[in-house]
Short mmCIF file of C-alpha atoms and ligand atoms in Angstrom, two decimals:
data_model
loop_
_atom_site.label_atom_id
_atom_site.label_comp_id
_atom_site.label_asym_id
_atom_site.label_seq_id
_atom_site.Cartn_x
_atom_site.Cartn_y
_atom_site.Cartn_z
CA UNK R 1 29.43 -57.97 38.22
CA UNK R 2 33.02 -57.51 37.36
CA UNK R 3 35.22 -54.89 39.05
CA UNK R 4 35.66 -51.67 36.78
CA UNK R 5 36.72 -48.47 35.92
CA UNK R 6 34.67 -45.89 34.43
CA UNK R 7 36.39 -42.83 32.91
CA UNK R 8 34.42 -40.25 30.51
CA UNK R 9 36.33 -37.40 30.58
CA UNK R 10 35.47 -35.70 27.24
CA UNK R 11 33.10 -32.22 27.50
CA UNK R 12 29.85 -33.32 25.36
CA UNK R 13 29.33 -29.94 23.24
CA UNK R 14 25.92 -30.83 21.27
CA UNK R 15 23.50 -29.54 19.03
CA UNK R 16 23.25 -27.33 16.18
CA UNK R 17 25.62 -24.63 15.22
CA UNK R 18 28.10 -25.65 18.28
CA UNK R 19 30.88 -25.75 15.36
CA UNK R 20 31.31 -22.22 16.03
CA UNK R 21 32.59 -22.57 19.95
CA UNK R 22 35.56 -24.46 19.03
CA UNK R 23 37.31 -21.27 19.24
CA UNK R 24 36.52 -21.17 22.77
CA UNK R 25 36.71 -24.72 23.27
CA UNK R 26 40.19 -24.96 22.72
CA UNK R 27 40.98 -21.83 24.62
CA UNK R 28 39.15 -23.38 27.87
CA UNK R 29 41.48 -26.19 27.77
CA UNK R 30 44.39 -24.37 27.59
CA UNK R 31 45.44 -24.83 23.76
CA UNK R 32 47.78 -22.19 22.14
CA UNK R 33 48.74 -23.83 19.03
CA UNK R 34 46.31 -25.20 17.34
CA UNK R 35 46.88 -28.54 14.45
CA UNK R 36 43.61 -28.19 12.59
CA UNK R 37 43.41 -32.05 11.01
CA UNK R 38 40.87 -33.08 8.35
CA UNK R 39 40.12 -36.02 5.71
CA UNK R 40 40.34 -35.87 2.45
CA UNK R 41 37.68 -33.68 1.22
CA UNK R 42 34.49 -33.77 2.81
CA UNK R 43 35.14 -30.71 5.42
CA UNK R 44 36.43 -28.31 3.05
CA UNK R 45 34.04 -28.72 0.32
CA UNK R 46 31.14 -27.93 3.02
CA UNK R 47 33.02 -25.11 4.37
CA UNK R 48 33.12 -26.47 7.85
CA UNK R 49 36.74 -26.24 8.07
CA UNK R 50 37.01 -22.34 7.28
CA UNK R 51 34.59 -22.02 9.68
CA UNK R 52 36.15 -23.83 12.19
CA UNK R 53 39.62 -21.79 11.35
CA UNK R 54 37.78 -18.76 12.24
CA UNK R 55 36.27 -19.44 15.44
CA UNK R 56 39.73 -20.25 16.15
CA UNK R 57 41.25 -16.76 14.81
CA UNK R 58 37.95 -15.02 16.89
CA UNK R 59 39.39 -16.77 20.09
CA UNK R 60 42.73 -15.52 19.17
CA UNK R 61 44.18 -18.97 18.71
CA UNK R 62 47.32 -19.41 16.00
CA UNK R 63 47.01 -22.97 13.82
CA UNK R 64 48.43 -25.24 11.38
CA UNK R 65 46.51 -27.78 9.16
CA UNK R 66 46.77 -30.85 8.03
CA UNK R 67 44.10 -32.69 5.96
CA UNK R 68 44.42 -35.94 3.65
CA UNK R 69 43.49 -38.35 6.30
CA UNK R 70 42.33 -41.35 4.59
CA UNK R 71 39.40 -43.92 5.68
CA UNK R 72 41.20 -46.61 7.91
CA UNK R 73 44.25 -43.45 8.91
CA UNK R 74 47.87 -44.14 7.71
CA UNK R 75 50.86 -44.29 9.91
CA UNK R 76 52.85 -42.59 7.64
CA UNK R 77 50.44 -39.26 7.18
CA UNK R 78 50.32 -39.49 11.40
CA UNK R 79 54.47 -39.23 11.03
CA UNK R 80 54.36 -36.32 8.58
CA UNK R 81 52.11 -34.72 11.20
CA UNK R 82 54.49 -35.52 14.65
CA UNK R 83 57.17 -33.97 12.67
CA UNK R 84 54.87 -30.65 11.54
CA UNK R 85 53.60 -30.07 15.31
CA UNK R 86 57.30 -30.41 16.64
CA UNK R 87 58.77 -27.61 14.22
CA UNK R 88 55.43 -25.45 14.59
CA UNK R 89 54.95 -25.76 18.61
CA UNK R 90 51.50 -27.13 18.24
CA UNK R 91 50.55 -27.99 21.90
CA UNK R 92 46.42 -28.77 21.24
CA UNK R 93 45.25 -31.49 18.06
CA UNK R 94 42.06 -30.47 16.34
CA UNK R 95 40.20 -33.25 14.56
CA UNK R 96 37.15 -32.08 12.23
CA UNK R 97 35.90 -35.74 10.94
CA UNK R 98 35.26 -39.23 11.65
CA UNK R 99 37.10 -42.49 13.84
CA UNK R 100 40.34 -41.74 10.56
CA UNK R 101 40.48 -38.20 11.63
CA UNK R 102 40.57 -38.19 14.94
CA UNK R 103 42.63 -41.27 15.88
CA UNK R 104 45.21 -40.11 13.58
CA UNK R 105 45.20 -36.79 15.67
CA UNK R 106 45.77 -39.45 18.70
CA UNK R 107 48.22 -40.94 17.16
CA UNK R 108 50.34 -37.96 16.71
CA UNK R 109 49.54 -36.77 19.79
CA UNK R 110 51.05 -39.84 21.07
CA UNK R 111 53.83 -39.05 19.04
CA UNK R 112 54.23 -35.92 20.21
CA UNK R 113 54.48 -36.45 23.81
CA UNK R 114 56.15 -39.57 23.91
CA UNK R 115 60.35 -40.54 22.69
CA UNK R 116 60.57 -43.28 20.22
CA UNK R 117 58.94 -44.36 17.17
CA UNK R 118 54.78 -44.13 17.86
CA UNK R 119 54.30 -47.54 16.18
CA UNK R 120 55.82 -49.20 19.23
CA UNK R 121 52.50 -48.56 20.93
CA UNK R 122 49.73 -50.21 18.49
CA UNK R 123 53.04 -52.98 18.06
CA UNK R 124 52.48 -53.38 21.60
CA UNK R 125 56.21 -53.63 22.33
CA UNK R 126 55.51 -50.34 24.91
CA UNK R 127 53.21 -48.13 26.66
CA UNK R 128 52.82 -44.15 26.38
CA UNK R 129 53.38 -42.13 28.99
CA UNK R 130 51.06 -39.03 27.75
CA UNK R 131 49.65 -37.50 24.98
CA UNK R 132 49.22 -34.47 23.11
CA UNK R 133 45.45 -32.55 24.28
CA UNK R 134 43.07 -33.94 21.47
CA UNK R 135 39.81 -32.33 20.46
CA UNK R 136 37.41 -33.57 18.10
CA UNK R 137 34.65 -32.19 15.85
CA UNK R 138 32.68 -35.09 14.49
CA UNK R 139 31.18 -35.46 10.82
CA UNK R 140 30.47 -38.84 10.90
CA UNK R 141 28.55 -40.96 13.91
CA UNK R 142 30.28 -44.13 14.11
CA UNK R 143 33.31 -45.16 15.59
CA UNK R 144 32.73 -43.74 18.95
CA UNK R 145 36.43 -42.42 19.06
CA UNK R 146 35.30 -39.18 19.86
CA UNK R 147 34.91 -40.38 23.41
CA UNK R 148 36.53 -44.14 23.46
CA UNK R 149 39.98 -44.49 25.19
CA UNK R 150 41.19 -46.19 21.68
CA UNK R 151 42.47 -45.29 17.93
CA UNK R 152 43.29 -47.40 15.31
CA UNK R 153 46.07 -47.01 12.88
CA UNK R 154 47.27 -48.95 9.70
CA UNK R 155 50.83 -49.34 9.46
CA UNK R 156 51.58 -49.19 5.35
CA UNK R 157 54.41 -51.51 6.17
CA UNK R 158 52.59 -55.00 5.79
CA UNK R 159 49.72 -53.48 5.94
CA UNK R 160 48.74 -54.46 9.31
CA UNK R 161 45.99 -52.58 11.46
CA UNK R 162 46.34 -52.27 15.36
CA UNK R 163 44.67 -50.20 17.59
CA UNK R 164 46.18 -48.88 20.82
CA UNK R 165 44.17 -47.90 23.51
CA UNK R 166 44.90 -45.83 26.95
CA UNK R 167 43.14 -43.04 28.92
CA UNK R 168 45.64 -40.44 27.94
CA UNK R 169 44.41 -39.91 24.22
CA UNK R 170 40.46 -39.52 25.47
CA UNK R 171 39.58 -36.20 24.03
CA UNK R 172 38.87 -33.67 25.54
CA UNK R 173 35.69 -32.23 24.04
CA UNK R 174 33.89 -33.43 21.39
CA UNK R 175 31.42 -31.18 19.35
CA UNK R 176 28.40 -32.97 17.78
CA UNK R 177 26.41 -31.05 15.54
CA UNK R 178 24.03 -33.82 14.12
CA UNK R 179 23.25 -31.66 10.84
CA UNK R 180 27.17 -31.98 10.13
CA UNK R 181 26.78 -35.32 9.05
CA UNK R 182 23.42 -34.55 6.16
CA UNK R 183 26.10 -34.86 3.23
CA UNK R 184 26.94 -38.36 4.58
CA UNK R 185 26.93 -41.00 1.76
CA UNK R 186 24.10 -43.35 2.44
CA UNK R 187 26.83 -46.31 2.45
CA UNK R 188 28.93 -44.13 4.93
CA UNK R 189 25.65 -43.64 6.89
CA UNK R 190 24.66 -47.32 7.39
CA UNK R 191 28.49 -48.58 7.97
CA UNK R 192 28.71 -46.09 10.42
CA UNK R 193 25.23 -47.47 12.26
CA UNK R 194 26.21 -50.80 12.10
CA UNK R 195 29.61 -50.04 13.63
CA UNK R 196 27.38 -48.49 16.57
CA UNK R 197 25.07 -51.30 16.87
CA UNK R 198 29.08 -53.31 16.75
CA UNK R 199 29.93 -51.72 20.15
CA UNK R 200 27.43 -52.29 21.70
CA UNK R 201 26.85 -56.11 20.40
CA UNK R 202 30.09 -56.72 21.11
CA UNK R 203 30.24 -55.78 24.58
CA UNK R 204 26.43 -57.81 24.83
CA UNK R 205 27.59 -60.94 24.17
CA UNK R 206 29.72 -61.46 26.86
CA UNK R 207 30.51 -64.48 29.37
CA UNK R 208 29.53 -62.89 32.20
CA UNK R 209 26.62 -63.60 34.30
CA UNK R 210 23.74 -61.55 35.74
CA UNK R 211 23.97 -58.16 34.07
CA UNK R 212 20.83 -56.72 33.99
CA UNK R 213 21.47 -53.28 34.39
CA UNK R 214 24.46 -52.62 31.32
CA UNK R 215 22.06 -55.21 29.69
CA UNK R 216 18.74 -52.68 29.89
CA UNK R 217 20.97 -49.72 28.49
CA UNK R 218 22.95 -52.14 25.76
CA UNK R 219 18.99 -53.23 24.80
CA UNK R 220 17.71 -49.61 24.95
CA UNK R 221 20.93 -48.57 22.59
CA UNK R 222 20.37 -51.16 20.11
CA UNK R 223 16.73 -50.73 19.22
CA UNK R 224 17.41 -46.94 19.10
CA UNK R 225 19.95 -47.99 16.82
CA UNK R 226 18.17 -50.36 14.65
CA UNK R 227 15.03 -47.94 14.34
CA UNK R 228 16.97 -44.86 13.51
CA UNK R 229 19.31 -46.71 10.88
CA UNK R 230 16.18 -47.37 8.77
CA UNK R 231 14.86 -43.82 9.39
CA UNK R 232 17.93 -42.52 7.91
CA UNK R 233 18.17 -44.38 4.71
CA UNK R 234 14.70 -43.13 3.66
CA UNK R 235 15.41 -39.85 5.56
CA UNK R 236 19.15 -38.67 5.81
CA UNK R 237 18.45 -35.10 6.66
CA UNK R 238 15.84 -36.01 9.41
CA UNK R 239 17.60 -34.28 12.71
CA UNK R 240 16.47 -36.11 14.97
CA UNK R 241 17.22 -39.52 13.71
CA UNK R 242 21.16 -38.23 13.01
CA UNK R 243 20.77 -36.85 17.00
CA UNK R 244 19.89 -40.46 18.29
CA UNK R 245 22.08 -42.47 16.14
CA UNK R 246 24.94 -39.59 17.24
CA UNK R 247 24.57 -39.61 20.93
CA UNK R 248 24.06 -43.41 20.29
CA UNK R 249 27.61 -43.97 18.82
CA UNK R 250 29.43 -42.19 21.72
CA UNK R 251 27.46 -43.90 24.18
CA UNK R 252 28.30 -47.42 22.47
CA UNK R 253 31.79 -46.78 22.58
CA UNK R 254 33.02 -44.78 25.61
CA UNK R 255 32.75 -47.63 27.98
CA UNK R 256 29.03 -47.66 29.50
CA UNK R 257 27.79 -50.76 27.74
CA UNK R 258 30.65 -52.62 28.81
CA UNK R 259 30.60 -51.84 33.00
CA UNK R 260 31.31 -55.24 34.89
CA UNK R 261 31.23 -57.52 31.44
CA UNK R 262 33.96 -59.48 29.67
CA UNK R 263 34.16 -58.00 26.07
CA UNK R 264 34.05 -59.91 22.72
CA UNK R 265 35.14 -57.97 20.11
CA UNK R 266 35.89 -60.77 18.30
CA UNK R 267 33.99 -59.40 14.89
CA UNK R 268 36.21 -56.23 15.37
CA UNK R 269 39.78 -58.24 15.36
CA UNK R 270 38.03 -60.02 12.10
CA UNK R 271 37.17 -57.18 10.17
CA UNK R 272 40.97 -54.61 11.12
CA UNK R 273 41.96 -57.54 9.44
CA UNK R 274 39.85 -56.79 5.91
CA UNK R 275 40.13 -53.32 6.08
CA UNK R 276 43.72 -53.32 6.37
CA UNK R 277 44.04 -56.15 3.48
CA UNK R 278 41.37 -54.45 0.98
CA UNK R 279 40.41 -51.15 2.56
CA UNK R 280 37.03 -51.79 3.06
CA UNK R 281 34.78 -49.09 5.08
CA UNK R 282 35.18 -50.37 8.82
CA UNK R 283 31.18 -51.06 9.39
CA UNK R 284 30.38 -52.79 6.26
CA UNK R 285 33.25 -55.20 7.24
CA UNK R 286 31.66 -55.99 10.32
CA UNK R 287 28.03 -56.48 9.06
CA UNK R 288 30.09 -58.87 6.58
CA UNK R 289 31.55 -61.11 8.97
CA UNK R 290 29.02 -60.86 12.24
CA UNK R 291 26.84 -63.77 10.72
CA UNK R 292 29.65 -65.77 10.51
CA UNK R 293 31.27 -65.08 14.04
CA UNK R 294 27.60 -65.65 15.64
CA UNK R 295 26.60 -68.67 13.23
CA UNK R 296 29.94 -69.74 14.81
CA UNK R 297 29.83 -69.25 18.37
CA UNK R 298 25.73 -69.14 19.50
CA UNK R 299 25.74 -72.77 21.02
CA UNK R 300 28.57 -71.73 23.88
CA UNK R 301 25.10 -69.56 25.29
CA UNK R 302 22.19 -69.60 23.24
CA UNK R 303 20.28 -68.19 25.83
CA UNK R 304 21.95 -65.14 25.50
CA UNK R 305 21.41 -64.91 21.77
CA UNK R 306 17.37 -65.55 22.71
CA UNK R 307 17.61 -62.58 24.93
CA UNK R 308 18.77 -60.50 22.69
CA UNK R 309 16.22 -62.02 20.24
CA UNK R 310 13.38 -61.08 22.55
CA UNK R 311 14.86 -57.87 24.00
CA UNK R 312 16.00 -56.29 20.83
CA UNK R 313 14.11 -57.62 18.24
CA UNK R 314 11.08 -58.54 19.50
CA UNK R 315 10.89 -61.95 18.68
CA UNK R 316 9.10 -64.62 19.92
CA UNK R 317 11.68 -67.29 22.40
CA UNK R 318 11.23 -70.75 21.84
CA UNK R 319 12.63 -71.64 25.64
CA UNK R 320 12.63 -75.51 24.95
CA UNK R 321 15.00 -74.64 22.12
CA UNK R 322 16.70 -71.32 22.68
CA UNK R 323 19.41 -72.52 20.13
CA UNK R 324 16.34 -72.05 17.39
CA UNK R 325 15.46 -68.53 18.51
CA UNK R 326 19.24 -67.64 18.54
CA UNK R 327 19.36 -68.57 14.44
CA UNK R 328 16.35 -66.24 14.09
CA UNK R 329 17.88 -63.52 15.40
CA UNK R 330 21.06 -63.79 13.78
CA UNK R 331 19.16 -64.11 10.19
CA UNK R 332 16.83 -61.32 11.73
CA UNK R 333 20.11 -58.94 12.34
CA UNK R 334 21.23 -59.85 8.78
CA UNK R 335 17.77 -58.60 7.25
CA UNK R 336 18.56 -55.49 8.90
CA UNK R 337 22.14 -55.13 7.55
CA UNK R 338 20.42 -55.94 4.18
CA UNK R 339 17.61 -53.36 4.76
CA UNK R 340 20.04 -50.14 5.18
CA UNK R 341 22.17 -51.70 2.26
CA UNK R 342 24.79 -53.06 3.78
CA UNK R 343 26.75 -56.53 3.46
CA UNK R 344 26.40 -59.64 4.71
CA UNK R 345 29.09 -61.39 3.37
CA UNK R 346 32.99 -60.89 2.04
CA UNK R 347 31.68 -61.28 -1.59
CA UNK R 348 29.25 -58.55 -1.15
CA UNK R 349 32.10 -56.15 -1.03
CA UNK R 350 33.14 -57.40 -4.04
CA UNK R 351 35.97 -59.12 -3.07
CA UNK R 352 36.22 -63.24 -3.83
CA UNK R 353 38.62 -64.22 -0.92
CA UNK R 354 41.65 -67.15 -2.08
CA UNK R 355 41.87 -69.83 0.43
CA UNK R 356 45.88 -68.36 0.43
CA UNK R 357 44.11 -64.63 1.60
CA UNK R 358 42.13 -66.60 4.46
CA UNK R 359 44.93 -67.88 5.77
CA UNK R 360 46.84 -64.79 5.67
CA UNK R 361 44.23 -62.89 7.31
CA UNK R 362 44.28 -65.43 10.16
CA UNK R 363 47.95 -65.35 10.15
CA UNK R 364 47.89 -61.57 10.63
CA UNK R 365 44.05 -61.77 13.11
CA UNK R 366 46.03 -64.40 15.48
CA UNK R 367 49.58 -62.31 15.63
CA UNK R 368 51.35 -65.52 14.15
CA UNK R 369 49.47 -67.83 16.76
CA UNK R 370 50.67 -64.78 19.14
CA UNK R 371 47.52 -64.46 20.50
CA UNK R 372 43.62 -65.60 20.76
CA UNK R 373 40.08 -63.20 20.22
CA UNK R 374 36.97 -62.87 21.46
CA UNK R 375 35.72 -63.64 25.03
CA UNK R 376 31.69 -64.95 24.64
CA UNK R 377 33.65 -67.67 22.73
CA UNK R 378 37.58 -68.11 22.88
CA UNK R 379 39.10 -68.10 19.09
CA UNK R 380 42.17 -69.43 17.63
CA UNK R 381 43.67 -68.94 14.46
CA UNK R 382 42.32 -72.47 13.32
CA UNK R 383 38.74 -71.09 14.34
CA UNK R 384 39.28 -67.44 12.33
CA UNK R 385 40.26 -69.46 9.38
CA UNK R 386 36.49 -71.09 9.58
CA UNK R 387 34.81 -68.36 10.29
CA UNK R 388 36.50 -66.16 7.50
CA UNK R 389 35.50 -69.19 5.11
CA UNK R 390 32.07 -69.13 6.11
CA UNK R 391 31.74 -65.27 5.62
CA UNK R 392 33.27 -65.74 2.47
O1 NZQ Y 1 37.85 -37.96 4.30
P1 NZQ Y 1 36.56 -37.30 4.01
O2 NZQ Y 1 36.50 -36.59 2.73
O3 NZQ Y 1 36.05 -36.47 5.18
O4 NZQ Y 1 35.49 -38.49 3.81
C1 NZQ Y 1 35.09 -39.35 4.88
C2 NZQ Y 1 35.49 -40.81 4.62
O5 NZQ Y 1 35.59 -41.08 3.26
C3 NZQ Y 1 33.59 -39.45 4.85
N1 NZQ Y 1 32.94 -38.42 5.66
C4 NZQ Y 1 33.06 -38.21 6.98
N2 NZQ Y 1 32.24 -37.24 7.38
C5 NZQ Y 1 31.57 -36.82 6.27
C6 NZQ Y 1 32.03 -37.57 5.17
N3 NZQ Y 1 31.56 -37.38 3.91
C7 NZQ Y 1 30.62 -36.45 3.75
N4 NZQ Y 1 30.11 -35.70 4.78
C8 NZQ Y 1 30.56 -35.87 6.03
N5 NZQ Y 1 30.02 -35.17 7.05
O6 NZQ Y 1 33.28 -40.70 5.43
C9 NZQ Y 1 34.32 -41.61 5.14
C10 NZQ Y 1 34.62 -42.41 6.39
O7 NZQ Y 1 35.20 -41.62 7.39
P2 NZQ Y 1 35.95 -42.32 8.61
O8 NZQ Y 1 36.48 -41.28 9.52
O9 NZQ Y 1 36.89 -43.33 8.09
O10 NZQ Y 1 34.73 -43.10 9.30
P3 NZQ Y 1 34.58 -43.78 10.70
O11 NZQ Y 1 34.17 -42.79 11.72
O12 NZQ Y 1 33.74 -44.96 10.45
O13 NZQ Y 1 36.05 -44.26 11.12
C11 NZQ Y 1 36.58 -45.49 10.70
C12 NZQ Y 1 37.91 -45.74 11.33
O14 NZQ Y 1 37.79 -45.77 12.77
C13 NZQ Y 1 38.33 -47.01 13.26
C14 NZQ Y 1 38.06 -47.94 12.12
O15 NZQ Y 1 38.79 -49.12 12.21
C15 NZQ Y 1 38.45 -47.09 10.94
O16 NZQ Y 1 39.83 -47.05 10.78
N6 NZQ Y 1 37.74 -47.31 14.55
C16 NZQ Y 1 38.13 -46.56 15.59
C17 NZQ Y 1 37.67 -46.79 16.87
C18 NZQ Y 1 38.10 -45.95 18.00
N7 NZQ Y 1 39.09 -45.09 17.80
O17 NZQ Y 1 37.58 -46.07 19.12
C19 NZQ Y 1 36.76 -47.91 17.17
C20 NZQ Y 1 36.13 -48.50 15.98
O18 NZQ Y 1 35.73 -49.80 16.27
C21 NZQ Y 1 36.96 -48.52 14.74
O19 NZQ Y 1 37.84 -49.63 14.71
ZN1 ZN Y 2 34.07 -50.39 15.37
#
């Protein structure tokens, strides 16, 4: 095992109704002035942002909002926000939605409490030295951000998608009301399950050696995952399945799964890459490159692959071959995509990638040869160009 650092600092507020403490919430941490930041619809049509403003008015707590966050959050909506907290003394960010919501809240918080244009950070050129108190109340279960050190912001300029990630934008509560997310899309649903089942996957397939106990919770995570997914699309307003696959995405992507291993995240640095080009949703991106990445990359350790065959999806290891099993249980994972409607290729989002795009979205995925992806398998821009032709 690896050394590490464990830090899960956000207050878990979960269960039905809890909506109605963020009021109190914010008051327990200290907030004043509240930015009240939403997407572009979804939380005012159901109400859930007036309700939100008046547990905050109950707790005595003045606000400003903000909504029009897009899917895949803009840099320039983040700017228009730095600039509204500074001239309104808003000292506490309230996100009501998804990963867009809230890491756009991060990003202005970084903004906020830091000189200097906020790009700098996801440009990597420097690091923030605080940020703005963040809060989230989640509508979607997906991205994890609602606990995960990261957020992810697409610059309009280029259109180029970076994330940034420190321990100063962790939030500091999160409320999860599972029934929050019942007028979910189906296709929102599913993208947001396979982004889940991404985290954890992701973390799984790792180089590192003899990890049985982040390997028994990464196992435990993905079946929960898997079943519930298909539960939901026959079932979206079955509670309990939008409980598991909830707790599941913050668990995924706040850092347990990922104790003592070298991450991938390969698939991840793939698909920023789409949704920044064609603003695709973030999880049916992933499901439409994954098959390529592990088609790709299973002989470096196809053992692992058959243990996650066997572990996860119950299939039956062929130990004289394990480089057989590990093609089942990539086709096996695409059946699933394919069961909860989701991609498994570039096309199936309707897009017909140009050898030109491929080699602009390596160009962009390798940082101009500035850098290499993924650690299960090591990938340079000549090996994103193949593996964004064979997802094609
Ligand atoms: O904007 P509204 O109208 O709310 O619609 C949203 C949006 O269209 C809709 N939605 C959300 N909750 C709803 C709802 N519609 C009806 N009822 C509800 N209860 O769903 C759509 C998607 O929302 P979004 O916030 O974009 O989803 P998600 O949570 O998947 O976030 C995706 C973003 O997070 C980034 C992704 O790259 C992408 O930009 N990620 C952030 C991470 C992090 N910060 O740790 C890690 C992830 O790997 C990911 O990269
Ligand atoms: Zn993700």
């Amino acid at each position: 095992m690896n050394n590490f650092q464990y830090f899960a600092p956000t207050k878990v507020v979960f269960g039905k109704g809890t909506e109605n403490e963020a009021g109190s919430l914010v008051r327990e941490q200290g907030g004043t002035k509240v930015l009240v930041h939403f997407g572009s619809g979804s939380a005012v049509k159901s109400g859930l942002v007036d309700r939100v403003c008046r547990s905050l008015e109950e707790a005595g707590i003045a606000y400003v909002t903000l909504g029009g966050v897009k899917p895949n959050p803009r840099l320039s909506l983040a700017r228009e926000g730095i600039e509204l907290c500074r001239k309104e003394g808003v000292d506490f960010l309230l996100a009501i939605g998804g990963g867009s919501v809230i890491d756009s809240a991060k990003c202005i918080g970084y903004g906020l409490a830091n000189d200097g244009d906020v790009w700098d950070f996801y440009s990597k050129k420097r690091q923030a030295k605080a940020c703005i108190p963040v809060g989230a109340i989640l509508t979607i279960a997906a991205a994890g951000s609602e606990m995960s050190d990261s957020s992810v912001i697409t610059n309009e300029e280029g259109w180029i998608k970076r994330g940034y990630s420190s321990d100063y934008c962790r939030c500091k509560f999160a409320v999860m009301n599972p029934e929050l997310t019942y007028t979910l899309p189906d296709y929102q649903t599913a993208s947001g399950c396979v982004d889940i089942l991404m985290h954890t996957l992701e973390r799984y397939f790792s180089p590192t050696e003899d990890s049985m106990l982040v390997d028994g919770i990464a196992e435990a995570m993905m079946k929960t995952v898997i079943h519930y997914a298909k539960v939901l699309a026959e079932n979206p307003t079955d509670y309990n399945a939008r409980a598991q696959i909830m707790w599941a995405g913050s668990l995924s992507h706040n850092g347990l799964t990922g104790c003592g291993l070298v991450r991938d995240f390969a698939s991840h640095q793939l698909e920023h890459e789409l949704s920044a080009m064609f603003d695709v949703a973030h999880g049916a991106g992933l499901a439409a490159v994954w098959g390529s990445w592990a088609r790709y990359v299973y002989m470096e350790k196809p053992q692992r692959f058959a243990q996650y065959a066997a572990n996860v999806l119950g299939l039956q290891v062929d130990y004289s071959h394990p480089e057989r099993t590990a093609l089942e249980a990539i086709k096996e994972t695409e059946s699933f995509f394919q069961s909860i409607h989701m991609p498994t290729s570039i096309h199936e989002m309707g897009i017909d990638l140009t050898e030109e795009q491929i080699q602009e979205l390596a160009r962009k995925c390798s940082d101009n040869d500035g850098r290499t992806i993924g650690g299960f398998k090591v990938l340079n821009r000549e090996d994103m160009v193949q593996i964004y032709r064979m997802a094609k």
